[in-house]
Short mmCIF file of C-alpha atoms in Angstrom, two decimals:
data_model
loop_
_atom_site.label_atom_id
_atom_site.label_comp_id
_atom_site.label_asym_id
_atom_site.label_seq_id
_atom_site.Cartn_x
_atom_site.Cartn_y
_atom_site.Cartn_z
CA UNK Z 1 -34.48 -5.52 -0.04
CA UNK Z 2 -34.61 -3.25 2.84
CA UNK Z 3 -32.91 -4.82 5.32
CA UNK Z 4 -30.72 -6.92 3.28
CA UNK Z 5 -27.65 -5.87 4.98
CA UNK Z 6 -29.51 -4.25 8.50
CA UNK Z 7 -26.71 -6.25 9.97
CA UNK Z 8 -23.64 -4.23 9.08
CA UNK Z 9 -25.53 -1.26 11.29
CA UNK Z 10 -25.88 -3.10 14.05
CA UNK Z 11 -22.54 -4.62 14.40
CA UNK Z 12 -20.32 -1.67 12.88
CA UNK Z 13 -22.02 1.66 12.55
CA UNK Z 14 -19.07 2.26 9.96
CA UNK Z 15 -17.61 1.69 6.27
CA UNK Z 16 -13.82 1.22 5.67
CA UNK Z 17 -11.73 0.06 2.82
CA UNK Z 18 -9.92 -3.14 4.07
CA UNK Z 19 -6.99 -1.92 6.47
CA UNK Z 20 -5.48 -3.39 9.33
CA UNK Z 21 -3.71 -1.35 11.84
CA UNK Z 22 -0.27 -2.19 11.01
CA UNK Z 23 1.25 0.53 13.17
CA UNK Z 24 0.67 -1.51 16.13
CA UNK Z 25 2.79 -4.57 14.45
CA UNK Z 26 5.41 -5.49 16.71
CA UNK Z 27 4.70 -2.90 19.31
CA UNK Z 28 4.11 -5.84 22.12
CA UNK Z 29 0.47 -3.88 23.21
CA UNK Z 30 -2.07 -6.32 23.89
CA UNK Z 31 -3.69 -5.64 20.75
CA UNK Z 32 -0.64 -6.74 18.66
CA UNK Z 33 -0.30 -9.71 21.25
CA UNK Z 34 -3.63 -11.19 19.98
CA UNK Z 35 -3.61 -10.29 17.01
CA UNK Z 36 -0.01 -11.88 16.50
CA UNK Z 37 -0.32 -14.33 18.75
CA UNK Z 38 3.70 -15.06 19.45
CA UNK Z 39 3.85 -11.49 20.51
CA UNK Z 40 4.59 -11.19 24.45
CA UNK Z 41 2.61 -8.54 26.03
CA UNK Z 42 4.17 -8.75 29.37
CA UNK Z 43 7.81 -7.01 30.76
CA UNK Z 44 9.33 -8.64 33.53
CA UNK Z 45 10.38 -6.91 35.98
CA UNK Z 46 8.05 -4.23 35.26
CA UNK Z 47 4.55 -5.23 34.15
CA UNK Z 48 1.42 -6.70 36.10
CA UNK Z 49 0.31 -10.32 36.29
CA UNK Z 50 -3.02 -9.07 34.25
CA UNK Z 51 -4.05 -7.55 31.18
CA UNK Z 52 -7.31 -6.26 29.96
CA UNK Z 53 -9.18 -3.67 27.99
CA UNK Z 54 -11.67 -3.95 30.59
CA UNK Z 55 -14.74 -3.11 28.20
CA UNK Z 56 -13.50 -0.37 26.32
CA UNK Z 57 -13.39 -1.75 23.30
CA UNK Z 58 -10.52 -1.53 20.16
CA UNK Z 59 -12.72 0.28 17.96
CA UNK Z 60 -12.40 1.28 14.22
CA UNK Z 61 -14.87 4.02 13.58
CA UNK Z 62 -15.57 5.98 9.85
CA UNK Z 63 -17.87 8.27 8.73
CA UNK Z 64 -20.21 8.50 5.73
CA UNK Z 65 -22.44 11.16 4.57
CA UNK Z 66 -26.40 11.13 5.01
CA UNK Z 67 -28.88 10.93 2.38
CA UNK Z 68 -32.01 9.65 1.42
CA UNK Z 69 -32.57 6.36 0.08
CA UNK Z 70 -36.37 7.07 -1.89
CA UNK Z 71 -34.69 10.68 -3.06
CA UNK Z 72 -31.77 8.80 -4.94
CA UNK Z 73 -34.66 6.17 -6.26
CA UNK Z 74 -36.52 9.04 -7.56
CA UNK Z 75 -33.59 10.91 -9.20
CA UNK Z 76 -32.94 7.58 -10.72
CA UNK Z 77 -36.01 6.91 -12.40
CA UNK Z 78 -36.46 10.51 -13.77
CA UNK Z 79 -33.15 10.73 -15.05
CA UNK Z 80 -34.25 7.26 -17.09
CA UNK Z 81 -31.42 5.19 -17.07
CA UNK Z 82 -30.48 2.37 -19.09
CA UNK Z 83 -27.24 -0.48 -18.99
CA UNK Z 84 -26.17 -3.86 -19.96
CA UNK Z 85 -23.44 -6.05 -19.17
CA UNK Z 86 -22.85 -9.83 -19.46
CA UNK Z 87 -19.61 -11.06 -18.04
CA UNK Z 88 -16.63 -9.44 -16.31
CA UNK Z 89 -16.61 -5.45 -15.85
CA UNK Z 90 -15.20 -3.12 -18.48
CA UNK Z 91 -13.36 -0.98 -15.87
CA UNK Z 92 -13.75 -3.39 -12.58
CA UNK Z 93 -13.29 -1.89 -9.09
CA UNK Z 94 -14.00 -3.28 -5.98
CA UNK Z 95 -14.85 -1.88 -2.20
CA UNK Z 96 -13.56 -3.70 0.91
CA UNK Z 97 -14.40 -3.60 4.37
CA UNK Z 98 -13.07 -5.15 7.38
CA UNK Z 99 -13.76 -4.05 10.68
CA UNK Z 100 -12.41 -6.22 13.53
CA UNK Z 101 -13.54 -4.84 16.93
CA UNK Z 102 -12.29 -6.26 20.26
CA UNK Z 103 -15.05 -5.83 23.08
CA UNK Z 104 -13.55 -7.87 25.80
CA UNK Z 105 -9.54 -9.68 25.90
CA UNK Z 106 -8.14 -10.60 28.88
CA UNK Z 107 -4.65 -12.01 29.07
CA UNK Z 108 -2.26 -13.45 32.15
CA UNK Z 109 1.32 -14.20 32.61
CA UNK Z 110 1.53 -17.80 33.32
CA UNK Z 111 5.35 -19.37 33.42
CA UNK Z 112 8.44 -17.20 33.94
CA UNK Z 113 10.49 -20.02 32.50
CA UNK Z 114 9.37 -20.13 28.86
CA UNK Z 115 7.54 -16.50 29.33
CA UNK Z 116 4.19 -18.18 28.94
CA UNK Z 117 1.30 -16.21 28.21
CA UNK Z 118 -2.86 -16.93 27.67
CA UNK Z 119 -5.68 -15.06 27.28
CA UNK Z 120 -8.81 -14.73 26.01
CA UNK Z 121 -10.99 -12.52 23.84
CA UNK Z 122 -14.34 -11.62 22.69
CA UNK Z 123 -14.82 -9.61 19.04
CA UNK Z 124 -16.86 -8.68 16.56
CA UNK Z 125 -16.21 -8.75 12.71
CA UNK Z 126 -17.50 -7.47 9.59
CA UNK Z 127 -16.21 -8.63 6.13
CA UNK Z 128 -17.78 -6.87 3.04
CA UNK Z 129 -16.32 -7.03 -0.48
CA UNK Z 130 -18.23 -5.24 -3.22
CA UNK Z 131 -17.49 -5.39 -7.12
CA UNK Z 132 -18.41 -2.81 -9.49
CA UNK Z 133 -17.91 -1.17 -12.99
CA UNK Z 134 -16.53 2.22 -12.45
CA UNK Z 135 -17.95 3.22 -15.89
CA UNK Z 136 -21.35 2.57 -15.53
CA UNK Z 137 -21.97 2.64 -11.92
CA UNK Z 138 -21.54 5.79 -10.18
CA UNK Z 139 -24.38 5.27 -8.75
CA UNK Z 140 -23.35 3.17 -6.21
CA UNK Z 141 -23.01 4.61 -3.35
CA UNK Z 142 -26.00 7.64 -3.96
CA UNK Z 143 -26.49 9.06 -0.53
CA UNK Z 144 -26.12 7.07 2.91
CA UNK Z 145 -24.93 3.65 3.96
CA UNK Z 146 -28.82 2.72 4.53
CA UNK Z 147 -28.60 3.07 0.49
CA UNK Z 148 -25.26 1.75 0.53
CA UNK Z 149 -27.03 -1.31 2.64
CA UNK Z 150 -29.61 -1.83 -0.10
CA UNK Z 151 -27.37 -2.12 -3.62
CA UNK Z 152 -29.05 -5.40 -4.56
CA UNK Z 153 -32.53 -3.37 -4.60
CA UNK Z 154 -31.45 -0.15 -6.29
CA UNK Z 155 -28.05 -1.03 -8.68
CA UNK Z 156 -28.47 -4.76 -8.51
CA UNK Z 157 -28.08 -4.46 -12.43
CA UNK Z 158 -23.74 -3.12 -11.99
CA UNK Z 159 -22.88 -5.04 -8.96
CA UNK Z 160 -21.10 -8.04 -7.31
CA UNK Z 161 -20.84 -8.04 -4.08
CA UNK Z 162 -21.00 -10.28 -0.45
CA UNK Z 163 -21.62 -9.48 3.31
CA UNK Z 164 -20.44 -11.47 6.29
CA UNK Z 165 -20.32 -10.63 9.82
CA UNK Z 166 -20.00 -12.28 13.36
CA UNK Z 167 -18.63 -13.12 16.95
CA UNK Z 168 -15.29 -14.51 17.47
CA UNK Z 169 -14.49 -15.92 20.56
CA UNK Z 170 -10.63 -16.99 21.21
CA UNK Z 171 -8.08 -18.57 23.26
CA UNK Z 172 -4.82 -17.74 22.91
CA UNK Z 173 -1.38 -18.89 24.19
CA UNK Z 174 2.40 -18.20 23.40
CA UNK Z 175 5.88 -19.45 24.64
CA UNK Z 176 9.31 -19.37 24.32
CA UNK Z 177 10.79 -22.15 22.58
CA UNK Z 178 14.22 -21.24 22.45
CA UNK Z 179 15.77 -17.83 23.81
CA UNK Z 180 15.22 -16.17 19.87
CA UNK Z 181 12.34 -18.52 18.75
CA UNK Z 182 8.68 -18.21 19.91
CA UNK Z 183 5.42 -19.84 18.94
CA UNK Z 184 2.34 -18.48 19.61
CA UNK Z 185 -1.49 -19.94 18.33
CA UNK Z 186 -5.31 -18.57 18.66
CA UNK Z 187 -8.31 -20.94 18.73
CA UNK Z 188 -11.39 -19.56 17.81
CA UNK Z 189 -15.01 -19.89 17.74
CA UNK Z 190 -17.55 -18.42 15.73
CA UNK Z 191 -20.94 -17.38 15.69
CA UNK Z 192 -22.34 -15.80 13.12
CA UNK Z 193 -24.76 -12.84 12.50
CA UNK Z 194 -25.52 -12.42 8.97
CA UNK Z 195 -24.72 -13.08 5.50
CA UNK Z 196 -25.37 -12.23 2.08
CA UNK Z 197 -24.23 -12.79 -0.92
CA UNK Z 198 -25.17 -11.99 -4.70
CA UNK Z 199 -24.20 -12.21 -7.92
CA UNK Z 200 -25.34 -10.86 -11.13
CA UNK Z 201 -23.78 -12.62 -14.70
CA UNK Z 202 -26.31 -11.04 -17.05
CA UNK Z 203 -27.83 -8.05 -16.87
CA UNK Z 204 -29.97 -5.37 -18.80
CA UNK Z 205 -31.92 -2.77 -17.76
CA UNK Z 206 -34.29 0.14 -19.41
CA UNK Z 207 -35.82 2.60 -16.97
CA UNK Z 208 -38.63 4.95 -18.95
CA UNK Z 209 -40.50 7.16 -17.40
CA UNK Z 210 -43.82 5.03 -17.16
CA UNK Z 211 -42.45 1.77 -17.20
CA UNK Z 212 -38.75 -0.82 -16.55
CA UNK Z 213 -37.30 -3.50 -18.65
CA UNK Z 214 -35.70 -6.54 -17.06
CA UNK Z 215 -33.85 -9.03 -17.98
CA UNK Z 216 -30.94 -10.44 -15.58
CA UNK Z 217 -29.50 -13.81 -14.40
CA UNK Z 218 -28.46 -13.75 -10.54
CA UNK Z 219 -27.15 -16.46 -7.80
CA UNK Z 220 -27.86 -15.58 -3.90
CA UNK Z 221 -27.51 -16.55 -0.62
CA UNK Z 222 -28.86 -14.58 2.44
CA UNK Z 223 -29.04 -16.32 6.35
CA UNK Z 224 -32.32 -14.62 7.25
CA UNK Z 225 -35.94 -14.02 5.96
CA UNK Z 226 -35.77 -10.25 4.13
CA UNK Z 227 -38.09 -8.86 6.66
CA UNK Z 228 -37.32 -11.09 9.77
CA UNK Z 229 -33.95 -9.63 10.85
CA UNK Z 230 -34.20 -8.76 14.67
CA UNK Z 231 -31.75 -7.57 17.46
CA UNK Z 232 -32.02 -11.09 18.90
CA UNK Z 233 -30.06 -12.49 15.73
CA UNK Z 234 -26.88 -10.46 16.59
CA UNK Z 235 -26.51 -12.34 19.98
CA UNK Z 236 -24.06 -14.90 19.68
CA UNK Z 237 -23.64 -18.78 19.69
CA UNK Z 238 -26.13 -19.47 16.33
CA UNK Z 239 -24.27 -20.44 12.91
CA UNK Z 240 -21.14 -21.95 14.73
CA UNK Z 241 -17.54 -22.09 13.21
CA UNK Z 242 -14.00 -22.62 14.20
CA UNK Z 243 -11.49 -20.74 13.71
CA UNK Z 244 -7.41 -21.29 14.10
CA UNK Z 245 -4.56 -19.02 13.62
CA UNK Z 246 -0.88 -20.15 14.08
CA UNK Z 247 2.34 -17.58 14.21
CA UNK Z 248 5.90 -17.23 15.02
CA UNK Z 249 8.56 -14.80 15.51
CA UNK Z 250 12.68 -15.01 15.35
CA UNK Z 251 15.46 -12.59 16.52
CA UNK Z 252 18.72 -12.93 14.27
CA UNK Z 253 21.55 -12.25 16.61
CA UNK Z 254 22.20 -9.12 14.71
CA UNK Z 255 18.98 -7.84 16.28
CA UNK Z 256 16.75 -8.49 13.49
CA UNK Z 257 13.25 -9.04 14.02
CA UNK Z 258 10.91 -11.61 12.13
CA UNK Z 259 7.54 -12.37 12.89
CA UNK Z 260 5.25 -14.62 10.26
CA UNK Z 261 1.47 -15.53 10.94
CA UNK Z 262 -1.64 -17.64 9.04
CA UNK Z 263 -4.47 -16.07 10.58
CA UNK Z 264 -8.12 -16.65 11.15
CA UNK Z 265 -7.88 -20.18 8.89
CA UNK Z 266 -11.72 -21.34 9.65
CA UNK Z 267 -15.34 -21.38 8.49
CA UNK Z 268 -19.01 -20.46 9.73
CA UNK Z 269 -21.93 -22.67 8.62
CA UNK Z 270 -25.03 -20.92 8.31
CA UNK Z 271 -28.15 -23.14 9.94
CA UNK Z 272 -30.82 -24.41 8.04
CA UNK Z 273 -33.15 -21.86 8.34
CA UNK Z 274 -30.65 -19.48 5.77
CA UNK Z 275 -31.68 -19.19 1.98
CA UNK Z 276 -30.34 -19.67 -1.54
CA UNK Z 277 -32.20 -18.38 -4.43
CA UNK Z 278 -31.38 -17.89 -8.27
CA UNK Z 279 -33.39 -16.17 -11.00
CA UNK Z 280 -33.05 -15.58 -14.70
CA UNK Z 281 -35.90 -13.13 -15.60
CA UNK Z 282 -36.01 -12.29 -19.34
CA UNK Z 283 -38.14 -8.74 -20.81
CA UNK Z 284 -39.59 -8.50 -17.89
CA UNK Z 285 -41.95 -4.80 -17.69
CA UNK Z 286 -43.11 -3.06 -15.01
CA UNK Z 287 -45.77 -0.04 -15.74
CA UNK Z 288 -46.40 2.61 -13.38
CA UNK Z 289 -48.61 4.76 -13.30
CA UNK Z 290 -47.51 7.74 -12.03
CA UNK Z 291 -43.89 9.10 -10.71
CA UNK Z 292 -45.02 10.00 -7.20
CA UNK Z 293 -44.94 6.15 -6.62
CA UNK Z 294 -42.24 4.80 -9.03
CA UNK Z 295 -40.00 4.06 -7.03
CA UNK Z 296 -42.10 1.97 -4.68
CA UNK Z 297 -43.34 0.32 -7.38
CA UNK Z 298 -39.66 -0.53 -8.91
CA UNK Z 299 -38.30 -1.63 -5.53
CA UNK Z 300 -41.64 -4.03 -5.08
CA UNK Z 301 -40.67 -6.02 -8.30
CA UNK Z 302 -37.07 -6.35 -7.96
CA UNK Z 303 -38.21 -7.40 -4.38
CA UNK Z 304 -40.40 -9.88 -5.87
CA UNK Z 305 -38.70 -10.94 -8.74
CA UNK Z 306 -35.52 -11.88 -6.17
CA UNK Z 307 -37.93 -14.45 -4.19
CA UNK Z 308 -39.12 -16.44 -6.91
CA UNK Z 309 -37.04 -19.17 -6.84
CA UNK Z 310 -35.88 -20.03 -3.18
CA UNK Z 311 -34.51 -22.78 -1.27
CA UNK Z 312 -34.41 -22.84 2.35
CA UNK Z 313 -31.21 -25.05 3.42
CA UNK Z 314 -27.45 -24.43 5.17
CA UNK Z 315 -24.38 -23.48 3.71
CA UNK Z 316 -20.68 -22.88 4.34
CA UNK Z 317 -18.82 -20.33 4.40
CA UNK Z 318 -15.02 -19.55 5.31
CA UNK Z 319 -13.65 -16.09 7.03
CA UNK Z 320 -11.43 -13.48 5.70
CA UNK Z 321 -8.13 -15.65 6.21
CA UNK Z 322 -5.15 -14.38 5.50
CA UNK Z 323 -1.17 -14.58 5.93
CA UNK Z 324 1.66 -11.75 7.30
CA UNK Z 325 4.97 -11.96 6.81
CA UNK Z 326 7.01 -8.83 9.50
CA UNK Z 327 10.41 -8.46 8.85
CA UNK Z 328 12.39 -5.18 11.11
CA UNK Z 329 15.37 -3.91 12.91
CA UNK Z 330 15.35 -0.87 16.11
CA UNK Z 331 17.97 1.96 14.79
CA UNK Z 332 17.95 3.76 18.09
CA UNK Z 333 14.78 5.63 18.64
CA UNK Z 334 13.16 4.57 15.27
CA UNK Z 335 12.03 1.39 14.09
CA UNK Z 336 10.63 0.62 10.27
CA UNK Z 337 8.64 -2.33 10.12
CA UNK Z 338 7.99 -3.76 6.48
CA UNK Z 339 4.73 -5.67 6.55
CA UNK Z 340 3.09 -8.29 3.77
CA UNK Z 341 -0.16 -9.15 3.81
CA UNK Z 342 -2.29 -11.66 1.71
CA UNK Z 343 -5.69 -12.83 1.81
CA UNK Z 344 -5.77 -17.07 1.05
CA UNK Z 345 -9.25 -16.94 -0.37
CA UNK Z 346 -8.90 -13.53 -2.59
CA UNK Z 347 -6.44 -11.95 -4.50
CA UNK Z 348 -6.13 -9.11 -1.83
CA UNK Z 349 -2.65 -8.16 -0.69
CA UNK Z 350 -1.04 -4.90 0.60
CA UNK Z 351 2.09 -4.16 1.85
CA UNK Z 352 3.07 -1.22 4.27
CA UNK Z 353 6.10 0.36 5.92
CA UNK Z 354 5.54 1.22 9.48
CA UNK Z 355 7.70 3.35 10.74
CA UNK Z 356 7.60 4.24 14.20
CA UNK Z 357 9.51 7.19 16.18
CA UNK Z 358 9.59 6.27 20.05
CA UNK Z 359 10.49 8.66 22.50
CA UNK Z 360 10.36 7.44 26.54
CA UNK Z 361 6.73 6.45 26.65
CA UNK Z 362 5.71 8.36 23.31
CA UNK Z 363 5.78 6.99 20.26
CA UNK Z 364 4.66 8.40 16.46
CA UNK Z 365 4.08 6.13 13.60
CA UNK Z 366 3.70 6.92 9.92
CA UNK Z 367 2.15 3.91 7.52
CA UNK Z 368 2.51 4.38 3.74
CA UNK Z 369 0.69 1.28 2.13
CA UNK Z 370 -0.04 0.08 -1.16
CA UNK Z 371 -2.61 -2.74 -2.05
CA UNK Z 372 -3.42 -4.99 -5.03
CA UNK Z 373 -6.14 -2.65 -5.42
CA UNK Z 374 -4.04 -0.18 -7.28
CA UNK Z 375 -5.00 2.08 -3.95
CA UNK Z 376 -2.34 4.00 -2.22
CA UNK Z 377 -2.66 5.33 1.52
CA UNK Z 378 -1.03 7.03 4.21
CA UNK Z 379 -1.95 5.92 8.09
CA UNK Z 380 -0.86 7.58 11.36
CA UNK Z 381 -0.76 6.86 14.97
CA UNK Z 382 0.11 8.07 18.09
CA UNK Z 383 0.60 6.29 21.29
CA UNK Z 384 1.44 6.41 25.04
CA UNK Z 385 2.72 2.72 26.58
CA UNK Z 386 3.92 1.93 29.55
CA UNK Z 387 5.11 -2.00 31.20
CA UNK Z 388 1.39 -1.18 32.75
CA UNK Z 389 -0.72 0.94 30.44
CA UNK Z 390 -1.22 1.73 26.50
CA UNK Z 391 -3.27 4.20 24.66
CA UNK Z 392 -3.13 4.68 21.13
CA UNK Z 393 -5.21 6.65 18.45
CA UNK Z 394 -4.63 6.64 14.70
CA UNK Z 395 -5.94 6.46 11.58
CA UNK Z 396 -5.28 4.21 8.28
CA UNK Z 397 -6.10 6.98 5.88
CA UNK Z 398 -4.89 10.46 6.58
CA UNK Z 399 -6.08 12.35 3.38
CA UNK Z 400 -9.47 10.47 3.13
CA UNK Z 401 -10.39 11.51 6.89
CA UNK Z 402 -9.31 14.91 6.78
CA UNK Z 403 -11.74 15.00 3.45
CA UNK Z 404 -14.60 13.11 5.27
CA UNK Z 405 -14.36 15.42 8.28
CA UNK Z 406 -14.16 18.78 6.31
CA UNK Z 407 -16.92 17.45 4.32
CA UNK Z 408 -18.98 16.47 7.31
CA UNK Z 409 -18.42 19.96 8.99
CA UNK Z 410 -19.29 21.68 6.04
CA UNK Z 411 -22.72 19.85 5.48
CA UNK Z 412 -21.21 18.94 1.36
CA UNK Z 413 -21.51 15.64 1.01
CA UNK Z 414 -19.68 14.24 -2.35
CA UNK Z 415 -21.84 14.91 -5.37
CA UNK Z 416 -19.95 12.32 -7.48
CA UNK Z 417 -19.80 8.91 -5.28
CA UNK Z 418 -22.56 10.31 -2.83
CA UNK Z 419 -20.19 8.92 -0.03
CA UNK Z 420 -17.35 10.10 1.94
CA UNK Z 421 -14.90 7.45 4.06
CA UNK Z 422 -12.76 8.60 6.97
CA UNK Z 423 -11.32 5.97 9.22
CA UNK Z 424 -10.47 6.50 12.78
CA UNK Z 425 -9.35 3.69 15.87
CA UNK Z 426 -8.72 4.22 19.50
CA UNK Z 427 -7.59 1.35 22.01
CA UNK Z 428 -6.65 1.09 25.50
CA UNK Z 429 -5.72 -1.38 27.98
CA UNK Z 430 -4.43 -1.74 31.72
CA UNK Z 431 -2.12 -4.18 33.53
CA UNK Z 432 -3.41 -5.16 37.35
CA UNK Z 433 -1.97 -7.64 39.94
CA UNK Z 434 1.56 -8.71 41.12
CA UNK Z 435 4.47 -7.23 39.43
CA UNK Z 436 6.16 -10.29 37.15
CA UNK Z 437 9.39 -10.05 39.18
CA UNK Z 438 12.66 -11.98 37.07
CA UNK Z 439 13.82 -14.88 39.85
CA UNK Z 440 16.45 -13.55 40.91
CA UNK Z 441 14.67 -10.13 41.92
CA UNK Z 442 11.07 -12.29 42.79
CA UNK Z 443 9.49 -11.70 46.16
CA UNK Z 444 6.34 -13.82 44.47
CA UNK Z 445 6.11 -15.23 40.91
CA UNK Z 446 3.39 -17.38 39.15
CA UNK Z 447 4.75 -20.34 37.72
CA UNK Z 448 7.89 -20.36 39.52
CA UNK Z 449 9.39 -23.43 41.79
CA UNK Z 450 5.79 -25.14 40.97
CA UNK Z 451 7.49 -28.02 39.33
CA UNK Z 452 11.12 -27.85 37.85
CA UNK Z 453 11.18 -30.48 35.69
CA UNK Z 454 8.17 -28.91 33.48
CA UNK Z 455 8.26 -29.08 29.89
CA UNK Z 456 6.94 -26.33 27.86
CA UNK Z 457 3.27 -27.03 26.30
CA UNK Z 458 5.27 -26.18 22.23
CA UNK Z 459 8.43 -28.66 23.68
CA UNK Z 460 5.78 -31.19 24.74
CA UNK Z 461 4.54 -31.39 21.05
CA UNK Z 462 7.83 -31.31 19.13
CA UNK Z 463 9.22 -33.79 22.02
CA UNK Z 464 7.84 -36.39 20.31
CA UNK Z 465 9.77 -36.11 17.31
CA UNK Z 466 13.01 -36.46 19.65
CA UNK Z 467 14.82 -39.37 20.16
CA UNK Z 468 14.63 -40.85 23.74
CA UNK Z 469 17.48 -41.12 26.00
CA UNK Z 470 18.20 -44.67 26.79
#
């Protein structure tokens, strides 16, 4: 299916396992601010009335090596190969992806009194989990994500796996509702660009020279026509959803910091124009009649025998949700964060230690993690932050992108896996307007002398559970 997943290169250009950039946890950049949304992101006495990335986006960029997609086909077919597997995996293993680029956020400072913030953000996501027998199926990833892109056509026999990606569009607000307790939520909605799914429970296959045996039983669901994927269907506000994600942070009087989060709890429905399809194809042969086309001829049928049996109708789907739980104390110039993560609608969890080394307005951050994956990594990151400006580069995997790179440079791509992944993110964001003077210093303040009897918008809600004063 050649442009089965066309969509991932269009909206991410990249391949990642699942990370998140936990070294900016509780670093109070506007990244961490919407991305924890009790997080302030605003000093007063110091910082702007404005915050933006003004376009340059919060980008997580990876590399993977090049190859060619009828070359691997080839090599496949002359090699012969034959498999079969009904069920679970002998030796399962699974690939995750997760990219989560901000292109636009703007935030304000609203009230002094409660240290009320909004703001608002546009991104782009891409959620890919892929399921695999590490016995059988080095074959995988042959030679470049275009291949990568096309599994379902090439190793559909080996593999589980599901695509999702789209626009998120948010609003977000946070308060103080005591002096140690804030709230903070994120509203979102959704638009989505493309999805795919499949899933094979049966399979055998027997590639000869001259001919293919088939026989495999397989569930999928795919939001677009195979070869009807245009730019047009990345622009946003098709396939709507809603998003909502709800968080809250605590400082003990001992000075120790606690910040918990449900994030991105929502769904995407997929309009009526997506597809479903299932086939179960028993001893089915191909013949071919030469090798010079083979692998045409092989991709044609499995092509074929995948739109058999299709239904044109919507479906839902929900997002990569997920809870954190932060817990951390400052010693001085360094500050360990220990961070939980869990995905609601997987088994997917990690946990990481983020340690972070601050000097004036440098800081260094080392992130050992360890996931339910059985994967361990090491991430870096630098930054420079000011009340009025942050940049920050780092990467969630320091081994695997100083592999990718030397790789890359040296024009040896991995003979084994036929991929290499290397993950590398960059933000930046400003701070504009009037300064957000404390009262008692203020020559101007938003939100200030505008109505003293104002309840806070989290004090408003919980009010009601009060008792009135009679």
């Amino acid at each position: 299916m050649r442009k089965l997943l066309f969509v991932t290169l269009l909206v991410v250009c990249s391949f990642s396992v699942y990370a998140q950039q936990y070294a900016l946890f509780n670093t109070k950049t506007l990244f961490d601010s919407f991305e924890n949304p009790a997080q302030k992101s605003f000093v007063l006495d110091s910082s702007r009335q404005f915050a933006s990335n003004f376009l340059f986006p919060y980008m997580d960029l990876s590399s993977l090596s090049r190859g060619s997609s009828s070359e691997a086909m080839r090599n496949l077919i002359n090699a012969t190969y034959a498999q079969r597997r009904v069920g679970a995996f002998n030796n399962p293993s699974t690939v995750r992806e997760n990219i989560n680029v901000y292109l636009l956020n703007i935030k304000l400072f609203k009230y002094h009194k409660y240290h009320s913030e909004m703001g608002f953000s546009w991104q782009v996501r891409s959620e890919t989990q892929i399921d695999y027998d590490k016995d059988i199926s080095t074959g995988v990833f042959y030679d470049s994500f275009q291949n990568f892109a096309t599994i379902p056509r090439i190793n559909i026999f080996n593999n589980n796996g599901k695509l999702q990606a789209y626009h998120q569009f948010s609003f977000t607000y946070r308060e103080n509702y005591t002096r140690r307790w804030a709230l903070g939520a994120k509203v979102s909605l959704l638009s989505g660009i493309g999805y795919t799914e499949f899933y094979a429970d049966k399979s055998s296959v027997t590639i000869n020279r001259n001919s293919i045996d088939i026989d495999m039983e397989a569930k999928y669901r795919i939001n677009y026509p195979e070869d009807d994927f245009k730019f047009k269907n990345t622009l946003p506000f098709k396939n709507l959803g809603a998003a909502i994600t709800l968080g809250t942070n605590y400082t003990t009087k001992s000075g120790i910091f606690i910040m918990a989060n449900v994030k991105d709890l929502g769904f995407i429905r997929w309009g009526k124009n997506s597809y479903t399809g299932s086939f179960d194809i028993t001893a089915n042969q191909v013949e071919f009649e030469n090798n010079i086309n083979a692998e045409k001829n092989l991709q044609r049928e499995l092509n074929e025998l995948g739109t058999q049996n299709i239904q044109q109708k919507s479906f839902v789907t929900p997002i990569n949700s997920r809870a954190d739980f932060l817990i951390s104390k400052t010693f001085g110039p360094i500050t360990p964060n220990l961070i939980l993560t869990k995905n609601i609608f997987n088994e997917y969890g990690e946990a990481a230690l983020a340690t972070t080394l601050k000097s004036g307005i440098f800081s260094f951050s080392a992130v050992p993690s360890y996931n339910t994956d059985k994967n361990f990594r090491f991430g870096a990151q630098g930054m420079i932050q000011t009340p009025n400006f942050e940049l920050f580069l780092g990467t969630n995997d320091v081994t695997q992108t100083y592999r990718a790179g030397k790789e890359i440079l040296n024009s040896k791509p991995d003979s084994e896996t036929g991929y290499n992944r290397g993950s590398l993110y960059i933000g930046m964001a400003f701070k504009i307007g009037y300064i957000v003077e404390h009262p008692q210093n203020m020559s101007w303040m938003p939100g200030v002398g505008n109505n003293k009897d104002q309840k806070s918008f989290f004090g408003s809600i919980f009010g009601i559970f009060k008792k009135k004063k009679k």
